[in-house]
PDB file of C-alpha atoms in Angstrom:
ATOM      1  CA  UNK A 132       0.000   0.000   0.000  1.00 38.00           C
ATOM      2  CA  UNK A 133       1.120   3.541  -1.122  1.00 44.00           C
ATOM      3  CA  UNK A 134       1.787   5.947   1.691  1.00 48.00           C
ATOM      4  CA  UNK A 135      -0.921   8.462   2.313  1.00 56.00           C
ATOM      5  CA  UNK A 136      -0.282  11.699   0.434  1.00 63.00           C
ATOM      6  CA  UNK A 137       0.043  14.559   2.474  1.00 61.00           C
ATOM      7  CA  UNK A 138      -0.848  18.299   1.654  1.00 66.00           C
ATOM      8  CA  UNK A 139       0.789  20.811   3.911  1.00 69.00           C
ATOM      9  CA  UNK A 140       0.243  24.636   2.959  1.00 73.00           C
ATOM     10  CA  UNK A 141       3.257  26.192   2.428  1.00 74.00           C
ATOM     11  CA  UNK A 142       4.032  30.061   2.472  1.00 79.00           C
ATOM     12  CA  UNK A 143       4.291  31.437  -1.469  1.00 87.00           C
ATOM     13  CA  UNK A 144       8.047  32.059  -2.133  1.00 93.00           C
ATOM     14  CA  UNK A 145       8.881  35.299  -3.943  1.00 95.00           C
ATOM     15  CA  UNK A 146      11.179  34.845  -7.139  1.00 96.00           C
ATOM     16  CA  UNK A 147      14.944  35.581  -4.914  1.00 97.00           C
ATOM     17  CA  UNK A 148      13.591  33.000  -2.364  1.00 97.00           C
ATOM     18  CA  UNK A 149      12.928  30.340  -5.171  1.00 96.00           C
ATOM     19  CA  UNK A 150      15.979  30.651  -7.582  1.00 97.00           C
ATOM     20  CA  UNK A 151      17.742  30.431  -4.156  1.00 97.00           C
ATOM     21  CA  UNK A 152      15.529  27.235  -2.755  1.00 96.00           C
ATOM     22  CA  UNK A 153      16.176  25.206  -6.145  1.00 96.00           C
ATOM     23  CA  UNK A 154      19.736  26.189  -7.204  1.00 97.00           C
ATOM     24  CA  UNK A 155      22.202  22.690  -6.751  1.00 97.00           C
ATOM     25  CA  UNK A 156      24.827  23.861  -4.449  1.00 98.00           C
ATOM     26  CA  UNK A 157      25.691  22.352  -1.916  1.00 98.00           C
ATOM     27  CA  UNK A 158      26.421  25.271   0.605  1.00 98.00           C
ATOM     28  CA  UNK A 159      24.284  28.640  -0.120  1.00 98.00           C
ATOM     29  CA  UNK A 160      25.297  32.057   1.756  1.00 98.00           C
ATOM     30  CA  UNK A 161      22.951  34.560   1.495  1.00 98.00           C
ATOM     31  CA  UNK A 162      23.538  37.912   2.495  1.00 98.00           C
ATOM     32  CA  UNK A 163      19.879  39.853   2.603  1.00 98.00           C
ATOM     33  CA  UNK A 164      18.473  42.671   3.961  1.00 98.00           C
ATOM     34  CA  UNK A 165      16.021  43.259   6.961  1.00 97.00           C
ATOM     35  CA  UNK A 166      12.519  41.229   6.300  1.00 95.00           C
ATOM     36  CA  UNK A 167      13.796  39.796   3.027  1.00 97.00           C
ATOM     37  CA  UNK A 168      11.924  36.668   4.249  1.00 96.00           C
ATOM     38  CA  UNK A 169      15.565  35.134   5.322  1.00 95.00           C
ATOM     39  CA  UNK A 170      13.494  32.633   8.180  1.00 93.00           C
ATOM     40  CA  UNK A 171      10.788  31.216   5.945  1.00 93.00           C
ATOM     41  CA  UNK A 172      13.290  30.395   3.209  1.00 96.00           C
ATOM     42  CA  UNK A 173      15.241  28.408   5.622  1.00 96.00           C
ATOM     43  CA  UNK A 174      12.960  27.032   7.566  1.00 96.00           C
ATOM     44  CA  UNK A 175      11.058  25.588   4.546  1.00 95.00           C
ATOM     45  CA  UNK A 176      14.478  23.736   3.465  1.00 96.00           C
ATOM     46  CA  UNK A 177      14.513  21.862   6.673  1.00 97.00           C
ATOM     47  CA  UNK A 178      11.290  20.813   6.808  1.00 96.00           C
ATOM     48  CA  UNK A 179      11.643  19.550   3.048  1.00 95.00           C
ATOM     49  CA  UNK A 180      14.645  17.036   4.311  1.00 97.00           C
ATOM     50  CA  UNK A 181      12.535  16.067   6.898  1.00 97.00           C
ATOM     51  CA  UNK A 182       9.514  14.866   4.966  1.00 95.00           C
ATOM     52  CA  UNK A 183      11.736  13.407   2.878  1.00 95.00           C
ATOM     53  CA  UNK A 184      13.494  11.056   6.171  1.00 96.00           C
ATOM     54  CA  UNK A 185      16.392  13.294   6.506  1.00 98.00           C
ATOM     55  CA  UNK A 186      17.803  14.697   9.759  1.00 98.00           C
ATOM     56  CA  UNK A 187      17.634  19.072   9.914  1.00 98.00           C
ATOM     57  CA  UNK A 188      18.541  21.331  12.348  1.00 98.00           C
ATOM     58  CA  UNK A 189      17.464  25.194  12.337  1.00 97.00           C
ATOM     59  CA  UNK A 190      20.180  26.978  14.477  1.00 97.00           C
ATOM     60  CA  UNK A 191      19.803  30.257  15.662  1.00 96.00           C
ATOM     61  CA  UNK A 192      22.611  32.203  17.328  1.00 95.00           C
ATOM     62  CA  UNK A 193      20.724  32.134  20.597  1.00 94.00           C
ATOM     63  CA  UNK A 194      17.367  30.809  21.865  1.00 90.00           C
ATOM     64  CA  UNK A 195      15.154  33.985  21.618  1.00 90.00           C
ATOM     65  CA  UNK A 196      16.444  34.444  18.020  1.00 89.00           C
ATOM     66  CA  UNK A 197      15.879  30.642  17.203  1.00 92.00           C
ATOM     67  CA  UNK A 198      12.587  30.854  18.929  1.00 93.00           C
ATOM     68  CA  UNK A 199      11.378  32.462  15.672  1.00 92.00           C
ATOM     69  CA  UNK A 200      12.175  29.382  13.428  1.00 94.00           C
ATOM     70  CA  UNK A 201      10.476  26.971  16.152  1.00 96.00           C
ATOM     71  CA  UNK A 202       7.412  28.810  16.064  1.00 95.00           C
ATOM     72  CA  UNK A 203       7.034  28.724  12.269  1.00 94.00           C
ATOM     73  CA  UNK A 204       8.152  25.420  12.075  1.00 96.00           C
ATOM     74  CA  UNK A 205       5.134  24.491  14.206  1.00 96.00           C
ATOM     75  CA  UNK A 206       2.894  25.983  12.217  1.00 94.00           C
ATOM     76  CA  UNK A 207       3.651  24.368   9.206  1.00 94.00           C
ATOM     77  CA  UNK A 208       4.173  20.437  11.391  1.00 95.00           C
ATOM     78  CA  UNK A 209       1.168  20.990  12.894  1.00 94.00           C
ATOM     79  CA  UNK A 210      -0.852  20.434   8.955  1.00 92.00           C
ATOM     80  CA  UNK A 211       1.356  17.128   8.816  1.00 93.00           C
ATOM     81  CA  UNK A 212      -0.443  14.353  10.019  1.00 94.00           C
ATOM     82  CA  UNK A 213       1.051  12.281  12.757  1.00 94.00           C
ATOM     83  CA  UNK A 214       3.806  14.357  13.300  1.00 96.00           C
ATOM     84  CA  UNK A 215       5.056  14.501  16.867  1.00 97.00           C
ATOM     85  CA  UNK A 216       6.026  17.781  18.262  1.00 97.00           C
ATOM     86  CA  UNK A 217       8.356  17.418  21.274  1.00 97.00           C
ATOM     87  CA  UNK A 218       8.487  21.469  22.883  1.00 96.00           C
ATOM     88  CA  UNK A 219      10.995  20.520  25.287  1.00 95.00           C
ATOM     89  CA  UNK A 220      13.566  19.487  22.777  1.00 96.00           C
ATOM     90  CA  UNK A 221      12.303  21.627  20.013  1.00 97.00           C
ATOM     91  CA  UNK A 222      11.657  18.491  17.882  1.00 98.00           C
ATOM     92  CA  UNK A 223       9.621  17.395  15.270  1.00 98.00           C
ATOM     93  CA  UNK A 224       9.217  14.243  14.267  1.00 98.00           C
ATOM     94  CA  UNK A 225       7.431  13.113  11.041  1.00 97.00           C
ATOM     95  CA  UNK A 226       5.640   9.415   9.599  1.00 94.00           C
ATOM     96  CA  UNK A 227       8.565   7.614   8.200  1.00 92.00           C
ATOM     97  CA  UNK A 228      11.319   8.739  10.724  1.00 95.00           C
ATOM     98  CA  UNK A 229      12.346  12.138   9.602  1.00 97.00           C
ATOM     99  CA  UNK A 230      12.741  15.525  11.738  1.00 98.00           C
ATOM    100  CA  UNK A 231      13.822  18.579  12.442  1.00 98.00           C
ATOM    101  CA  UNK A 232      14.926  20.207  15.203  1.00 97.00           C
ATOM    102  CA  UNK A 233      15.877  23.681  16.598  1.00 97.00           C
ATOM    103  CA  UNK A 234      18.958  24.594  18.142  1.00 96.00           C
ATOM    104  CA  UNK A 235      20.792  27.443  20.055  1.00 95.00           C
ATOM    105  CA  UNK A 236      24.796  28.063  18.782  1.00 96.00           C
ATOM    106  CA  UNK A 237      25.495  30.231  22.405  1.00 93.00           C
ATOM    107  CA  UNK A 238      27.813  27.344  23.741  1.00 93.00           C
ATOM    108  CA  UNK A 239      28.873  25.404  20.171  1.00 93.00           C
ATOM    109  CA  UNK A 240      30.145  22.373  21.816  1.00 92.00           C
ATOM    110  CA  UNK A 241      26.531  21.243  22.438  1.00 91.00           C
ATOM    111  CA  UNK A 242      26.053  21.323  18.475  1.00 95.00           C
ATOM    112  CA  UNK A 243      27.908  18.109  18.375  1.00 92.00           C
ATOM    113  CA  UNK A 244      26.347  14.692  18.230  1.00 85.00           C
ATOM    114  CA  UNK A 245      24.825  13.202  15.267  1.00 88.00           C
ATOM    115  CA  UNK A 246      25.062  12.936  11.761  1.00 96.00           C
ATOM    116  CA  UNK A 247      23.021  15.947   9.641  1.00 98.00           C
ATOM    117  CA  UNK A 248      21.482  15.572   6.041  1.00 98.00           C
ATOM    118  CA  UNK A 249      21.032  19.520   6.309  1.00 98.00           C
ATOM    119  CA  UNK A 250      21.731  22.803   8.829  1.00 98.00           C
ATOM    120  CA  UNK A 251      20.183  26.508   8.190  1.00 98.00           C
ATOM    121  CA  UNK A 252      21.955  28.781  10.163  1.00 98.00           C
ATOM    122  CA  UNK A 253      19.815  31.639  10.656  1.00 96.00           C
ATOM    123  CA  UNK A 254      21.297  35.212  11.284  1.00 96.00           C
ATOM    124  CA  UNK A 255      24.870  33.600  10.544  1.00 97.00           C
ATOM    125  CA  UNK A 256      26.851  36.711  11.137  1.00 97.00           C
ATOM    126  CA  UNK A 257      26.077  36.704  14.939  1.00 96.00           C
ATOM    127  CA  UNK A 258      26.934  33.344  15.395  1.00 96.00           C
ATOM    128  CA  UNK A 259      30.514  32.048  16.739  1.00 95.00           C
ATOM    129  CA  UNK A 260      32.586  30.669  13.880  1.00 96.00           C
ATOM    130  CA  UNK A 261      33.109  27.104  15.748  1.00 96.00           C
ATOM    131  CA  UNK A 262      29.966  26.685  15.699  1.00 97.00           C
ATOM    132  CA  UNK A 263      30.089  25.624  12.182  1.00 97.00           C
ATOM    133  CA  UNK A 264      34.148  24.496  11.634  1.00 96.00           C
ATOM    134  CA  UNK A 265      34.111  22.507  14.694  1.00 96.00           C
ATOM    135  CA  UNK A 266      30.393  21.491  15.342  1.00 97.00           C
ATOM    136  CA  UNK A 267      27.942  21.327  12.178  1.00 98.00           C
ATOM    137  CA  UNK A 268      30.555  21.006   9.749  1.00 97.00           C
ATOM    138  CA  UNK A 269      31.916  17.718  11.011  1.00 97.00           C
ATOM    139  CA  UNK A 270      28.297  16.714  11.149  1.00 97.00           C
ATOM    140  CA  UNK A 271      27.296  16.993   7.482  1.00 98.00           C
ATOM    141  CA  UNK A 272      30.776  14.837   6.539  1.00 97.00           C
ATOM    142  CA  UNK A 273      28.766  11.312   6.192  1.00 95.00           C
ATOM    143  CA  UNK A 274      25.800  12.121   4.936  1.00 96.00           C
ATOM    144  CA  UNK A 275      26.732  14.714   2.850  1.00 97.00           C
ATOM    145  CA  UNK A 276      24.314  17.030   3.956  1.00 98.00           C
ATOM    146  CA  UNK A 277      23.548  20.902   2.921  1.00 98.00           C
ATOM    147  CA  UNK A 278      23.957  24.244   4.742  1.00 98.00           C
ATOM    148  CA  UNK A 279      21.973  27.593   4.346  1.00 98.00           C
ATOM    149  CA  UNK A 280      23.966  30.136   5.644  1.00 98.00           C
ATOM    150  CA  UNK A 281      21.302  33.046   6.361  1.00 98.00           C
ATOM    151  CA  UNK A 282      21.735  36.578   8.203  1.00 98.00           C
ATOM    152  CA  UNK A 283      21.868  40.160   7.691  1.00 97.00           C
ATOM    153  CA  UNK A 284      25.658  41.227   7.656  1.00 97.00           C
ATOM    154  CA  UNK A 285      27.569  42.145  11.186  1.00 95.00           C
ATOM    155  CA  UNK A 286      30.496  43.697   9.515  1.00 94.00           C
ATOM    156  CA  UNK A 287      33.628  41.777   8.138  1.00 95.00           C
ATOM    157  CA  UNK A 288      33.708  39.083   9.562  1.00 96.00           C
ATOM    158  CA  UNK A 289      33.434  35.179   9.639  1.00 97.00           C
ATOM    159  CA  UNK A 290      30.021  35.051   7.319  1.00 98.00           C
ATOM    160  CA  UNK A 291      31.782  37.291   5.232  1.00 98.00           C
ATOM    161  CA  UNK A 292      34.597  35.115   4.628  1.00 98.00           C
ATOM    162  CA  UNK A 293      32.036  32.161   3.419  1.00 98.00           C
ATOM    163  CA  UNK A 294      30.026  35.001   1.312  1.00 98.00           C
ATOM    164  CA  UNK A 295      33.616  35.743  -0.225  1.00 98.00           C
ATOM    165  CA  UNK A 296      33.915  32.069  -0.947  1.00 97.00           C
ATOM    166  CA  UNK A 297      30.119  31.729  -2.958  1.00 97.00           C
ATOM    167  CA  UNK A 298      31.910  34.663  -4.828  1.00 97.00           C
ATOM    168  CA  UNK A 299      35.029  32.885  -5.835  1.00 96.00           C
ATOM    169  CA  UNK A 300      33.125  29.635  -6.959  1.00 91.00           C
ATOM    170  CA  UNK A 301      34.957  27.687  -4.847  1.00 96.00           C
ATOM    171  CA  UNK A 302      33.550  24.170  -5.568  1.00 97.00           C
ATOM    172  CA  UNK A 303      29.957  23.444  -3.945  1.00 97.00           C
ATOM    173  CA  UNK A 304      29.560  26.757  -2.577  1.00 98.00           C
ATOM    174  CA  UNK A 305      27.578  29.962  -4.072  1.00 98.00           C
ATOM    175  CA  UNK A 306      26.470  33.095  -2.199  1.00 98.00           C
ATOM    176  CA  UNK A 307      23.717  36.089  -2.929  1.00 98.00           C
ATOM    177  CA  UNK A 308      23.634  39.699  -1.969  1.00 98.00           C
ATOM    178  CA  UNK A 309      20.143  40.765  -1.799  1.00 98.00           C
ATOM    179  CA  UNK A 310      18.099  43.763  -0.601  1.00 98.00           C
ATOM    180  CA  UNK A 311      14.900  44.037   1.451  1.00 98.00           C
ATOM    181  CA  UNK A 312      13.271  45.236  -1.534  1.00 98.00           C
ATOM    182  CA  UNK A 313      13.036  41.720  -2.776  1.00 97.00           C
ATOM    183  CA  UNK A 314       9.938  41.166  -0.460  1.00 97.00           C
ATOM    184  CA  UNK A 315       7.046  42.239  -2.301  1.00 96.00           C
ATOM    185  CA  UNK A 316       5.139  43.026   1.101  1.00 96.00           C
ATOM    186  CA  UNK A 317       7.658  45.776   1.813  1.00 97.00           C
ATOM    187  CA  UNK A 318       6.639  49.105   0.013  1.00 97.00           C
ATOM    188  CA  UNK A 319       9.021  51.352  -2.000  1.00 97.00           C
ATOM    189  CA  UNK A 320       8.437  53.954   1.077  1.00 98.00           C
ATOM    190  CA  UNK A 321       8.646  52.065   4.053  1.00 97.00           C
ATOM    191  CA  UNK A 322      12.394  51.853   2.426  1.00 97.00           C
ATOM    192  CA  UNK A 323      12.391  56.083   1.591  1.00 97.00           C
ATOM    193  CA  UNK A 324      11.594  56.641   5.208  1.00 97.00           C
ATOM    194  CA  UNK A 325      13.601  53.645   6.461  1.00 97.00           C
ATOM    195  CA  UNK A 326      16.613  55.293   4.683  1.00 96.00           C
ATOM    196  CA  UNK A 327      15.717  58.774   6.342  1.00 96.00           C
ATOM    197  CA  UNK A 328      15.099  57.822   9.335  1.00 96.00           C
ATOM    198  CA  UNK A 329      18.654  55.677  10.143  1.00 95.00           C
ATOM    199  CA  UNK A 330      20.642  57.026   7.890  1.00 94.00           C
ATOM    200  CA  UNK A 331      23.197  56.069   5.200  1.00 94.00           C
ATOM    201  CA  UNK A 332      25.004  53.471   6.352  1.00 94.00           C
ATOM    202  CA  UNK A 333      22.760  51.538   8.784  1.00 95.00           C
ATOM    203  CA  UNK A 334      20.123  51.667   5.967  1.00 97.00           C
ATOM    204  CA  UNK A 335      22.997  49.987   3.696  1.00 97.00           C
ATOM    205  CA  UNK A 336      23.665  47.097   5.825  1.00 97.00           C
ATOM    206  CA  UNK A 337      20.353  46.503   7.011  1.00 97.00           C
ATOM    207  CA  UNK A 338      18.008  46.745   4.017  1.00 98.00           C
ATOM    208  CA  UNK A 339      20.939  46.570   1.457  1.00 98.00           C
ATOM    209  CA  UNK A 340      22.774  43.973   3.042  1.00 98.00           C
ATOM    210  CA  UNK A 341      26.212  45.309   2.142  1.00 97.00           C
ATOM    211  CA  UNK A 342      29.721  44.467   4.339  1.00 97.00           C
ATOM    212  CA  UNK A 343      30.466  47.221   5.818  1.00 95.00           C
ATOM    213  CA  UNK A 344      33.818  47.883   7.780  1.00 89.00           C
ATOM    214  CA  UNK A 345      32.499  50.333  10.524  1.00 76.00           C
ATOM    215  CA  UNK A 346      35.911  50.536  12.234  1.00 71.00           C
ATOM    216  CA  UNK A 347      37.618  51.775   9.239  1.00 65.00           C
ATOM    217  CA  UNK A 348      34.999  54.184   7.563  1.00 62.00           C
ATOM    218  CA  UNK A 349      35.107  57.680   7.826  1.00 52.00           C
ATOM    219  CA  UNK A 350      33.773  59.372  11.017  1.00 49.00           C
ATOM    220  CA  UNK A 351      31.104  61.741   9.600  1.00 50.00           C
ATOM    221  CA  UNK A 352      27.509  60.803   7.490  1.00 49.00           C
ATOM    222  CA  UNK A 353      25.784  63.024   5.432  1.00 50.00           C
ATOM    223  CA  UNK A 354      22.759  63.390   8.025  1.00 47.00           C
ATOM    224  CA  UNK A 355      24.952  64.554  10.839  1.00 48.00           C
ATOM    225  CA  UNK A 356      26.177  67.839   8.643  1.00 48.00           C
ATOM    226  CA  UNK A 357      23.843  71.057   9.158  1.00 47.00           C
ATOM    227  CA  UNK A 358      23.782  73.365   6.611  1.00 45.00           C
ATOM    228  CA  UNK A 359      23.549  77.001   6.602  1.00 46.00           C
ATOM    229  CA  UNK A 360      21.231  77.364   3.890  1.00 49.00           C
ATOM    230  CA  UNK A 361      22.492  81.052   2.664  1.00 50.00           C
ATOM    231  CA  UNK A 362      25.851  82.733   1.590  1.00 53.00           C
ATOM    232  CA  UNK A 363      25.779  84.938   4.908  1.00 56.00           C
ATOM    233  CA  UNK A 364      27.056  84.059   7.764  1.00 52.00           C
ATOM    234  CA  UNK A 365      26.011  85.226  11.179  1.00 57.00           C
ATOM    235  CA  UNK A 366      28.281  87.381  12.911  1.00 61.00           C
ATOM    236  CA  UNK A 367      29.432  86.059  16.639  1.00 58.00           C
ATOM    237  CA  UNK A 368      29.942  88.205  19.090  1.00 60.00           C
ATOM    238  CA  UNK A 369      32.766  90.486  19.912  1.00 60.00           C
ATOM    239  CA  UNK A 370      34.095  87.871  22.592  1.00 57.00           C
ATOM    240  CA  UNK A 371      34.074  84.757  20.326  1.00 56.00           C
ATOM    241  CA  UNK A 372      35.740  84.079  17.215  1.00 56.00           C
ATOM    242  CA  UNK A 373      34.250  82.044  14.161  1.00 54.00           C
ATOM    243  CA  UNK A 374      35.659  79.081  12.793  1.00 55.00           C
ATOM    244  CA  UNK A 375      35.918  78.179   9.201  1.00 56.00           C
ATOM    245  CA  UNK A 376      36.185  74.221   8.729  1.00 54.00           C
ATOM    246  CA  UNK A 377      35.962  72.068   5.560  1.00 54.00           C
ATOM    247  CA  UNK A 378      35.409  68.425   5.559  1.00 50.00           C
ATOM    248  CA  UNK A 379      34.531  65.808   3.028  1.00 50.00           C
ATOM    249  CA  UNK A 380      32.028  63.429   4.436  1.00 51.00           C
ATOM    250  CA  UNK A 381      31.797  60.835   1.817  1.00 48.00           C
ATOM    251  CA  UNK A 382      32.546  57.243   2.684  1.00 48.00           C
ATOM    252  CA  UNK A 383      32.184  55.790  -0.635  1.00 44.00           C
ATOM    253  CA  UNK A 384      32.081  57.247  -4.180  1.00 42.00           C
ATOM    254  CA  UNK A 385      28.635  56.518  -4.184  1.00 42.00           C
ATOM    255  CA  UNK A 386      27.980  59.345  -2.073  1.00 44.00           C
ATOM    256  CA  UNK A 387      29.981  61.809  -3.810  1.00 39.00           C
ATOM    257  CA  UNK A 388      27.516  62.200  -6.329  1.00 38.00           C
TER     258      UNK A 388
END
């Protein structure tokens, strides 16, 4: 006798999230902006190896953050006939032997244990690099297994080594570099005033997703400088002297337009 089929209701994919969800590689990095849709995209790849008997694990850097992926997860189990959902462990299980579980990479040495057909680490950039070299890596060795490598970037740092790598083609890995305004839901100004609001360069790497080397950019942004508005000056008064001071506040030539 056939298994039953089952029919589970998934979440519509916008065009980034599917070209990303069916390309072949082996390890993705993706590098998107605030609300991009980042959670559901991973999320759905675990629970895909788990109907299909796999082993997944959804890690988030800590539990509040991975807290979001459990609860979504649920959502979606809970159309699944006879799965099991175990809210101690944060585990699913599903007919056949499958699941998926959710984990928390604040101490990385209790990432290790068994073998993984497939790991999305959610907001990668905040989590600690052994995590993955000496944890989940190891773990995806026998099976072969895939990793989704998901955040908004933190900087230059470890995720953007692996981004750098996706770049490079080295062989089974491939990265992406996509903005918030991939997500239909989010309206051309939501972004204007998004971009007003926290100016230039948190409004790159949140909703742009771009690395950006804080440390080493230049201390002024545009929306700090006051201007004047008109070709006179005010006079100070007899006890105080006025100052005359250029600058050049661009930090890329972007903004020297």
């Amino acid at each position: 006798m056939s298994p039953e089929r089952v029919t589970v209701q998934m979440p519509s994919l916008h065009p980034w999230q599917r070209t990303i969800s069916e390309h072949p590689a082996r390890f993705k990095v993706l590098a998107a902006g605030r609300r991009w849709r980042k959670t559901s995209l991973g999320v759905l790849k675990c629970l895909e190896t788990g109907l299909k008997l796999g082993r997944a694990w959804w890690v988030g850097p800590d539990y509040p953050r991975a807290t979001i992926g459990w609860r979504f997860l649920k959502s979606l189990s809970r159309q699944i006939p006879g799965a099991q959902i175990h809210e101690a462990d944060r585990l699913i299980l599903y007919p056949g032997g499958g699941e998926v579980q959710v984990k928390s990479a604040d101490n990385p040495d209790s990432l290790r244990g068994p073998g993984l057909d497939g790991v999305a680490i959610d907001e990668a950039a905040y989590v600690k690099q052994e995590a993955w070299s000496e944890a989940l890596r190891p773990a995806l060795a026998d099976r072969q297994g895939w990793a989704l490598f998901i955040s908004t970037p933190d900087g230059l740092n470890w995720f953007h080594d692996l981004y750098q790598m996706g770049q490079r083609e080295v062989p089974g890995w491939v990265s992406w570099q996509r903005p918030t305004s991939d997500n239909p839901d989010v309206v051309d100004a939501e972004l204007v005033q998004a971009r007003e609001e926290l100016g230039e360069l948190v409004y790159r790497q949140e909703f742009l997703a771009e690395f950006l080397d804080f440390q080493h950019l230049k201390p002024f942004r545009r929306e700090w400088i006051k201007y004047w508005g008109g070709d006179e000056v005010p006079k100070p008064p007899a006890s105080e002297m006025l100052i005359r001071a250029g600058f050049d506040p661009a930090i890329s030539k972007r903004d020297t337009a």
